[in-house]
Amino acid sequence: MSTTNIQYNFVNQFDNKPYRTLKEGNDIMMINDVGAVSFSTIKNPREDNRTNAELRDSFNWTDKVYNIGDYAIFPYGDYNNLPDVIRDVVSRNYIAPGLLTKKRNLLWGNGPKLYKEVFDGDLITRELVRDKEIEHWLNSFDYKDYLLRCLKDYNYIEATTTRIEQGKGFYIGENFISKLVHVPANRVRAAAINGSDNHIEGIPTHVIVNNKTSQYFVADEFCKVYPLFDCCNPTAHANSIMYSNEYSFGIDFYTLPDIFGALEWLRRSTATPLILKSFTDNSINLKFHVESPDKYWENKRTELKKKCQEKNIPWKEEYMKEYERAVFEKITEVLSGAENAGKMWHTVRITDTDGNNLKEFGWTIKAIDQNVKDFISAQIDVSKRADYAVGAAVGLHSALGNISESGKSDSGSEQLYAHQTYLSTNINVPEEICCKAINTALRVNFPDADVRIGFHHVGVRRQQDESSKDRAINQ
């Protein structure tokens, strides 16, 4: 049987099929009561190294612009969807959201407090202060909720976005920032006026805010344009956007968060419980792994589009998905089940030339050793390694994230020292970025107060250093 002999029916909806399909990216698993077959689509290595890898890993985001009306938009990521990619990958993972929440809670500590810096020789301490006028202004826009949102964005993307609104007196010369509004990072893109010097030099002057939940930015009523906040002239605009972030080496405006390098580990960590769930729920016996050439599917998509054109049928991507399912089910039917003994699957290798390079495209079918214990152990080992990689990318010590090889919590002393190290090394920069807008507003609105806002922390003491009545076990 050749893959070229499989007939495609445009109206076939594949109802009541005996196989259940699990799909994650290019990885597909077909399961029935007898067994299962997994599939992967692979690209030609030379082609991938020359083209797709360059597209994925170039990071030359500010060298690319696209236009919306009078503005040139600087994309965030090669496909302008990096915040959405990070959100989707992290949210599907079983450990990363919890680690990021713990990291936020550690930074939050006892919450935001007003303070003054007190200098005593080489020692700098914080003196907490109360100011009813400032506290009234802070409560007027629910500053705690605002800061919690900023912390969440920072932990995911290492940047925060704030809309700064001036009071009603702005138009008669009375400068006072009335409130700060958190803006989700995935809805914000930097921009400059088309054809301006800033556009040519790649310097953002404006921000496009898309109020529509979508990664795409279009010129419609859902987009609003704001000037970037000017720290040298904070009252220049009635409404403006402050983008507060950590600088990433080689990236002009946006931040490339540390977690970006662990995205593949996050995906592997996410895949492991799905594989084990399928194994236990279906008692699957994974017998084969099939690798198919990406070139085959590209050619087939072109062929199906041509057939649609000949039959005057509007092309839909669902046609290609249905064809893929038909092919995978036919292969699974041949490979799984004792009644198929003696059957074979035949494909033809295709060669193609590109300059001086000769490419070969073909299907490969690999039998999988049916050692269940080794299979499960291998998946667990991958998951453990992925957990450590995720913890390292998040920047949270394994003792604080409860990531241990045995699955048990680390000792109290190890957690204590990890917490002390975190407070001494991982607090100041995140606090500076998350509180930048609110501290700027304090400086503008209350210039004589000389106060800032920051997160209050009290170091954890060892239990043996506490009196008996103050120990946690006796509370």
Coordinates of C-alpha atoms in Angstrom, one line a residue:
M1 CA 0.0 0.0 0.0
S2 CA 1.4 3.4 -1.0
T3 CA 0.7 6.7 0.6
T4 CA -0.1 8.0 -2.8
N5 CA -3.0 5.5 -3.2
I6 CA -4.9 6.9 -0.3
Q7 CA -8.0 8.6 -1.6
Y8 CA -9.2 11.8 0.0
N9 CA -12.9 12.6 0.3
F10 CA -13.8 16.3 0.8
V11 CA -17.0 15.5 2.6
N12 CA -15.7 12.7 4.8
Q13 CA -15.9 13.8 8.5
F14 CA -14.5 10.6 9.9
D15 CA -17.4 9.8 12.3
N16 CA -17.3 6.9 14.7
K17 CA -13.7 6.1 14.3
P18 CA -12.1 3.4 16.5
Y19 CA -9.0 5.5 17.3
R20 CA -8.6 8.4 19.7
T21 CA -6.2 11.1 18.8
L22 CA -3.9 13.1 21.1
K23 CA -2.0 15.9 19.5
E24 CA 0.6 18.3 20.8
G25 CA 2.3 20.4 18.1
N26 CA 3.8 18.0 15.5
D27 CA 3.5 15.1 17.9
I28 CA 0.5 12.8 17.4
M29 CA -0.6 9.6 19.1
M30 CA -3.3 7.3 17.8
I31 CA -4.9 5.0 20.4
N32 CA -7.4 2.2 20.3
D33 CA -8.2 -0.8 22.5
V34 CA -5.3 -2.9 21.1
G35 CA -2.4 -0.5 21.1
A36 CA -1.0 2.8 19.9
V37 CA 1.3 4.4 17.4
S38 CA 3.0 7.7 17.8
F39 CA 3.9 10.1 14.9
S40 CA 6.3 13.0 14.5
T41 CA 6.7 15.3 11.5
I42 CA 10.3 16.1 10.8
K43 CA 12.0 18.6 8.6
N44 CA 15.1 18.2 6.5
P45 CA 18.0 19.1 8.8
R46 CA 19.8 21.3 6.2
E47 CA 16.6 23.2 5.4
D48 CA 15.8 23.6 9.1
N49 CA 19.2 25.0 9.9
R50 CA 19.2 27.5 7.1
T51 CA 15.7 28.9 7.2
N52 CA 13.3 28.0 10.1
A53 CA 16.0 28.1 12.8
E54 CA 16.9 31.6 11.6
L55 CA 13.3 32.6 11.8
R56 CA 12.9 31.2 15.3
D57 CA 16.1 32.3 16.9
S58 CA 17.1 35.5 15.1
F59 CA 15.9 37.8 17.9
N60 CA 16.2 40.7 15.5
W61 CA 12.8 42.0 16.4
T62 CA 13.4 45.7 16.1
D63 CA 14.8 45.1 12.6
K64 CA 11.3 44.2 11.6
V65 CA 8.4 46.6 11.5
Y66 CA 4.9 46.5 10.1
N67 CA 2.4 49.3 9.6
I68 CA -0.9 50.2 11.2
G69 CA -2.2 53.5 9.8
D70 CA 0.3 56.2 10.5
Y71 CA 2.4 54.0 12.9
A72 CA 5.2 51.6 12.5
I73 CA 4.9 48.7 15.0
F74 CA 7.9 47.0 16.5
P75 CA 6.9 43.4 17.0
Y76 CA 7.5 41.5 20.2
G77 CA 9.2 38.3 19.0
D78 CA 9.7 37.1 15.4
Y79 CA 6.0 36.4 15.1
N80 CA 4.9 39.2 17.4
N81 CA 3.4 36.8 19.9
L82 CA 6.1 36.1 22.5
P83 CA 3.9 37.0 25.5
D84 CA 1.2 34.7 24.3
V85 CA 3.6 31.9 23.6
I86 CA 5.0 32.2 27.2
R87 CA 1.6 32.4 28.7
D88 CA 0.3 29.3 26.8
V89 CA 3.4 27.2 27.5
V90 CA 3.6 28.1 31.2
S91 CA -0.2 27.7 31.8
R92 CA -0.2 24.2 30.5
N93 CA 2.6 23.1 32.7
Y94 CA 1.9 21.4 36.0
I95 CA 4.8 23.0 38.0
A96 CA 5.7 26.4 36.4
P97 CA 2.5 28.4 37.5
G98 CA 3.0 27.3 41.1
L99 CA 6.7 28.3 41.1
L100 CA 5.9 31.7 39.6
T101 CA 3.1 32.2 42.2
K102 CA 5.5 31.3 45.0
K103 CA 8.1 33.7 43.6
R104 CA 5.5 36.5 43.5
N105 CA 4.4 35.8 47.1
L106 CA 8.1 35.8 48.3
L107 CA 8.6 39.2 46.6
W108 CA 5.3 40.5 48.0
G109 CA 6.3 39.6 51.6
N110 CA 4.2 41.7 54.0
G111 CA 2.9 43.8 51.2
P112 CA 3.7 47.3 49.9
K113 CA 4.6 49.9 52.5
L114 CA 5.7 53.6 52.4
Y115 CA 9.2 54.1 53.7
K116 CA 12.1 56.5 53.9
E117 CA 15.7 55.5 53.4
V118 CA 17.9 56.1 56.5
F119 CA 21.7 56.3 56.0
D120 CA 23.9 55.2 58.9
G121 CA 27.4 55.1 57.7
D122 CA 27.6 52.2 55.2
L123 CA 24.3 50.8 56.4
I124 CA 21.0 51.7 54.6
T125 CA 17.8 50.9 56.4
R126 CA 14.1 51.5 55.6
E127 CA 12.0 53.5 58.1
L128 CA 8.3 52.8 57.6
V129 CA 6.1 55.9 57.5
R130 CA 2.4 56.7 57.5
D131 CA 0.9 59.5 55.4
K132 CA -2.8 59.9 55.3
E133 CA -2.8 62.1 52.2
I134 CA -0.6 59.7 50.2
E135 CA -2.5 56.6 51.5
H136 CA -5.8 58.2 50.4
W137 CA -4.4 58.7 46.9
L138 CA -3.1 55.1 46.8
N139 CA -6.4 53.6 47.8
S140 CA -8.2 55.7 45.2
F141 CA -7.0 53.4 42.5
D142 CA -6.6 50.1 44.5
Y143 CA -2.8 50.2 44.5
K144 CA -2.5 46.7 46.0
D145 CA -4.4 45.1 43.1
Y146 CA -2.3 47.2 40.7
L147 CA 1.0 46.0 42.2
L148 CA -0.2 42.3 42.3
R149 CA -0.9 42.5 38.6
C150 CA 2.5 44.1 38.0
L151 CA 4.2 41.3 39.9
K152 CA 2.4 38.7 37.9
D153 CA 3.5 40.2 34.6
Y154 CA 7.1 40.7 35.9
N155 CA 7.4 37.0 36.9
Y156 CA 6.3 35.9 33.4
I157 CA 7.8 38.5 31.1
E158 CA 10.1 40.6 33.4
A159 CA 8.3 43.8 32.4
T160 CA 5.3 45.8 33.5
T161 CA 3.1 48.2 31.5
T162 CA 1.2 51.0 33.2
R163 CA -1.2 53.7 31.9
I164 CA -0.6 56.9 33.7
E165 CA -3.6 59.2 33.8
Q166 CA -3.4 62.9 34.8
G167 CA -6.2 64.5 36.8
K168 CA -8.9 66.8 35.3
G169 CA -6.8 69.9 36.2
F170 CA -4.2 68.9 33.6
Y171 CA -5.8 71.1 30.9
I172 CA -5.7 74.2 33.1
G173 CA -2.1 73.6 34.2
E174 CA -2.7 71.7 37.5
N175 CA -0.4 68.7 37.2
F176 CA -1.4 65.7 39.3
I177 CA -1.4 62.0 38.4
S178 CA -4.8 60.8 39.3
K179 CA -4.3 57.1 39.0
L180 CA -2.2 54.2 37.6
V181 CA -3.8 51.5 35.5
H182 CA -2.1 48.1 34.8
V183 CA -2.1 47.1 31.1
P184 CA -1.6 43.4 30.2
A185 CA 1.8 43.0 28.5
N186 CA 0.4 40.8 25.7
R187 CA -1.8 43.7 24.5
V188 CA 1.0 46.3 24.2
R189 CA 3.4 46.9 21.3
A190 CA 5.9 49.7 20.9
A191 CA 5.5 52.0 17.9
A192 CA 6.8 55.2 16.2
I193 CA 5.3 57.5 13.6
N194 CA 5.8 56.2 10.1
G195 CA 8.7 57.8 8.3
S196 CA 9.9 59.7 11.3
D197 CA 13.6 59.7 12.4
N198 CA 12.6 57.6 15.4
H199 CA 11.0 55.0 13.1
I200 CA 14.2 54.9 11.0
E201 CA 16.4 54.6 14.0
G202 CA 14.2 52.1 15.7
I203 CA 13.3 54.3 18.7
P204 CA 9.7 53.8 20.0
T205 CA 7.8 57.0 20.9
H206 CA 4.3 55.6 21.2
V207 CA 2.5 52.5 22.3
I208 CA -0.4 50.6 20.6
V209 CA -2.8 49.1 23.1
N210 CA -5.0 46.4 21.7
N211 CA -8.2 46.1 23.8
K212 CA -9.2 43.0 21.8
T213 CA -8.1 39.7 23.1
S214 CA -5.9 38.7 20.2
Q215 CA -2.2 38.5 19.3
Y216 CA -2.9 40.4 16.1
F217 CA -2.8 44.2 16.0
V218 CA -5.2 45.6 13.4
A219 CA -6.2 49.2 12.5
D220 CA -9.7 49.2 13.9
E221 CA -11.7 50.6 16.8
F222 CA -10.1 48.1 19.3
C223 CA -6.7 49.8 19.1
K224 CA -5.7 52.9 21.0
V225 CA -2.5 54.9 20.7
Y226 CA -0.7 56.4 23.6
P227 CA 2.6 58.3 23.8
L228 CA 5.4 56.7 25.8
F229 CA 5.8 58.2 29.3
D230 CA 8.6 60.8 29.4
C231 CA 10.4 60.5 32.8
C232 CA 12.1 63.9 32.1
N233 CA 8.7 65.6 31.5
P234 CA 6.2 63.4 33.4
T235 CA 3.3 65.8 33.0
A236 CA 3.7 66.3 29.2
H237 CA 0.7 64.1 28.3
A238 CA -2.8 63.7 29.7
N239 CA -2.5 59.9 29.3
S240 CA 0.7 58.0 28.6
I241 CA 2.2 54.5 28.9
M242 CA 5.2 53.6 31.0
Y243 CA 7.0 50.4 30.0
S244 CA 9.2 49.3 32.9
N245 CA 11.5 46.4 32.2
E246 CA 14.8 44.7 32.5
Y247 CA 17.1 45.3 29.6
S248 CA 18.0 42.2 27.6
F249 CA 21.3 42.1 25.9
G250 CA 21.0 42.7 22.2
I251 CA 17.3 43.5 22.4
D252 CA 16.5 47.2 21.8
F253 CA 13.2 47.7 23.6
Y254 CA 11.4 44.6 24.8
T255 CA 12.6 42.1 27.4
L256 CA 13.6 38.6 26.5
P257 CA 12.7 36.8 29.8
D258 CA 14.9 34.2 31.4
I259 CA 12.1 31.6 31.1
F260 CA 12.3 31.8 27.3
G261 CA 15.3 29.5 27.3
A262 CA 13.4 26.8 29.2
L263 CA 10.3 26.7 27.0
E264 CA 11.3 23.4 25.4
W265 CA 11.9 21.9 28.9
L266 CA 8.5 23.2 29.9
R267 CA 6.9 21.5 26.9
R268 CA 8.7 18.2 27.8
S269 CA 7.6 18.6 31.4
T270 CA 4.0 19.1 30.3
A271 CA 4.1 16.2 27.9
T272 CA 5.2 13.6 30.5
P273 CA 2.0 13.5 32.6
L274 CA -0.1 13.4 29.4
I275 CA 1.9 10.3 28.2
L276 CA 1.6 8.6 31.6
K277 CA -2.1 9.5 31.8
S278 CA -2.7 7.9 28.4
F279 CA -0.7 4.9 29.4
T280 CA -2.7 4.3 32.6
D281 CA -6.1 5.3 31.3
N282 CA -5.9 3.2 28.1
S283 CA -3.3 0.6 29.1
I284 CA -1.7 1.4 25.8
N285 CA 1.0 -0.7 24.3
L286 CA 3.1 1.7 22.3
K287 CA 4.6 -0.5 19.6
F288 CA 5.8 1.9 16.9
H289 CA 7.0 5.4 16.4
V290 CA 6.5 6.8 12.9
E291 CA 8.5 9.8 11.5
S292 CA 7.1 11.5 8.4
P293 CA 8.8 14.1 6.3
D294 CA 7.5 17.6 6.5
K295 CA 8.0 17.9 2.7
Y296 CA 5.4 15.2 2.2
W297 CA 2.7 17.2 4.0
E298 CA 3.7 20.4 2.2
N299 CA 3.3 18.7 -1.2
K300 CA 0.0 17.1 -0.2
R301 CA -1.4 20.5 1.0
T302 CA -0.5 22.0 -2.4
E303 CA -2.1 19.0 -4.2
L304 CA -5.3 19.3 -2.1
K305 CA -5.5 23.1 -2.7
K306 CA -5.2 22.4 -6.4
K307 CA -8.0 19.9 -6.3
C308 CA -10.2 22.3 -4.4
Q309 CA -9.5 24.9 -7.1
E310 CA -10.4 22.5 -9.9
K311 CA -13.6 21.6 -8.2
N312 CA -14.5 25.2 -7.3
I313 CA -14.5 24.3 -3.6
P314 CA -13.2 27.0 -1.1
W315 CA -10.1 25.8 0.6
K316 CA -10.3 25.1 4.4
E317 CA -7.4 24.0 6.6
E318 CA -9.8 21.3 8.0
Y319 CA -9.4 19.4 4.8
M320 CA -5.7 18.9 5.5
K321 CA -6.4 17.9 9.1
E322 CA -8.9 15.3 7.9
Y323 CA -6.4 14.0 5.4
E324 CA -3.7 13.7 8.1
R325 CA -6.2 11.8 10.3
A326 CA -7.0 9.4 7.4
V327 CA -3.4 8.7 6.8
F328 CA -2.5 8.2 10.5
E329 CA -5.5 5.9 11.0
K330 CA -4.6 3.8 8.0
I331 CA -1.0 3.4 9.2
T332 CA -2.2 2.6 12.8
E333 CA -4.6 0.0 11.4
V334 CA -1.8 -1.7 9.5
L335 CA 0.7 -1.6 12.4
S336 CA -1.5 -2.4 15.4
G337 CA -3.5 -5.6 16.1
A338 CA -2.6 -9.3 15.8
E339 CA -5.0 -9.6 12.8
N340 CA -2.6 -7.4 10.8
A341 CA 0.3 -9.8 11.0
G342 CA 2.0 -10.1 7.6
K343 CA 0.7 -6.7 6.4
M344 CA 3.2 -4.0 5.5
W345 CA 3.4 -0.3 4.9
H346 CA 5.2 0.9 1.9
T347 CA 6.4 4.4 1.0
V348 CA 8.7 5.8 -1.6
R349 CA 11.7 8.0 -0.8
I350 CA 11.7 11.3 -2.6
T351 CA 14.8 13.2 -3.6
D352 CA 14.9 16.9 -4.3
T353 CA 17.7 19.3 -5.2
D354 CA 18.3 22.7 -3.8
G355 CA 21.4 24.2 -5.4
N356 CA 24.3 21.8 -4.7
N357 CA 22.4 20.0 -1.8
L358 CA 20.6 16.7 -2.4
K359 CA 17.7 16.2 0.0
E360 CA 16.0 12.9 0.8
F361 CA 12.5 12.6 2.1
G362 CA 11.0 9.4 3.4
W363 CA 8.9 7.8 6.2
T364 CA 10.6 5.8 8.9
I365 CA 8.9 3.3 11.3
K366 CA 10.7 2.3 14.4
A367 CA 9.6 -0.5 16.7
I368 CA 9.6 0.4 20.4
D369 CA 10.9 -2.0 23.0
Q370 CA 8.0 -3.2 25.0
N371 CA 9.7 -2.8 28.4
V372 CA 7.1 -0.9 30.3
K373 CA 9.2 -0.3 33.4
D374 CA 12.0 1.2 31.4
F375 CA 9.5 3.3 29.4
I376 CA 7.9 4.8 32.6
S377 CA 11.3 5.3 34.3
A378 CA 12.6 7.2 31.3
Q379 CA 9.5 9.5 31.2
I380 CA 9.9 10.2 35.0
D381 CA 13.6 10.9 34.5
V382 CA 12.8 13.4 31.8
S383 CA 10.2 15.0 34.0
K384 CA 12.6 15.4 36.9
R385 CA 15.3 17.0 34.7
A386 CA 12.6 19.3 33.2
D387 CA 11.5 20.3 36.7
Y388 CA 15.0 21.3 37.7
A389 CA 15.4 23.2 34.4
V390 CA 12.2 25.1 34.9
G391 CA 13.1 26.0 38.5
A392 CA 16.5 27.3 37.3
A393 CA 14.8 29.4 34.6
V394 CA 12.3 30.8 37.0
G395 CA 15.1 31.7 39.4
L396 CA 13.7 29.9 42.4
H397 CA 15.8 27.7 44.6
S398 CA 14.6 24.1 44.7
A399 CA 14.2 24.3 48.5
L400 CA 11.7 27.2 48.1
G401 CA 9.9 25.5 45.2
N402 CA 9.8 22.1 46.8
I403 CA 11.5 20.5 43.8
S404 CA 13.5 17.6 45.2
E405 CA 14.5 14.3 43.7
S406 CA 12.7 12.3 46.3
G407 CA 9.5 14.4 46.1
K408 CA 9.8 15.4 49.8
S409 CA 10.3 18.9 51.2
D410 CA 13.9 20.0 51.9
S411 CA 15.1 20.4 55.5
G412 CA 14.1 23.5 57.4
S413 CA 17.7 24.8 57.5
E414 CA 18.1 24.5 53.8
Q415 CA 14.8 26.3 53.2
L416 CA 15.9 29.0 55.7
Y417 CA 19.2 29.7 54.0
A418 CA 17.5 29.6 50.6
H419 CA 15.0 32.2 51.8
Q420 CA 17.7 34.4 53.2
T421 CA 19.7 34.2 50.0
Y422 CA 16.6 35.1 48.0
L423 CA 15.9 38.2 50.2
S424 CA 19.5 39.4 49.9
T425 CA 19.9 38.9 46.2
N426 CA 16.5 38.7 44.3
I427 CA 14.4 41.5 45.8
N428 CA 15.8 44.9 44.8
V429 CA 15.7 44.8 41.0
P430 CA 12.2 43.3 40.7
E431 CA 10.9 45.8 43.2
E432 CA 12.5 48.7 41.4
I433 CA 10.8 47.7 38.1
C434 CA 7.4 46.8 39.5
C435 CA 7.2 50.0 41.7
K436 CA 8.8 52.3 39.1
A437 CA 5.5 53.9 37.9
I438 CA 4.0 54.3 41.4
N439 CA 7.3 55.8 42.8
T440 CA 7.4 58.2 39.8
A441 CA 3.9 59.3 40.6
L442 CA 4.7 59.8 44.3
R443 CA 7.6 62.0 43.2
V444 CA 5.4 64.1 40.9
N445 CA 2.4 64.4 43.2
F446 CA 4.2 64.7 46.6
P447 CA 7.6 66.2 45.9
D448 CA 8.2 67.3 49.5
A449 CA 7.2 64.0 51.1
D450 CA 10.5 62.2 50.1
V451 CA 8.9 58.8 50.4
R452 CA 8.9 55.7 48.3
I453 CA 6.9 52.5 48.2
G454 CA 8.4 49.0 48.4
F455 CA 7.7 45.5 49.6
H456 CA 8.2 44.9 53.3
H457 CA 10.1 41.8 54.4
V458 CA 11.0 40.3 57.8
G459 CA 13.7 37.7 57.7
V460 CA 12.8 34.2 58.9
R461 CA 14.4 33.2 62.2
R462 CA 15.6 29.7 63.0
Q463 CA 13.1 27.9 65.4
Q464 CA 15.9 27.1 67.9
D465 CA 16.6 30.9 68.2
E466 CA 13.0 31.5 69.2
S467 CA 11.6 31.2 72.7
S468 CA 9.5 28.1 73.3
K469 CA 6.2 30.0 73.2
D470 CA 7.1 31.8 69.9
R471 CA 7.9 28.6 68.0
A472 CA 5.6 27.7 65.1
I473 CA 4.7 24.4 66.6
N474 CA 3.3 26.1 69.7
Q475 CA 1.3 28.8 68.0

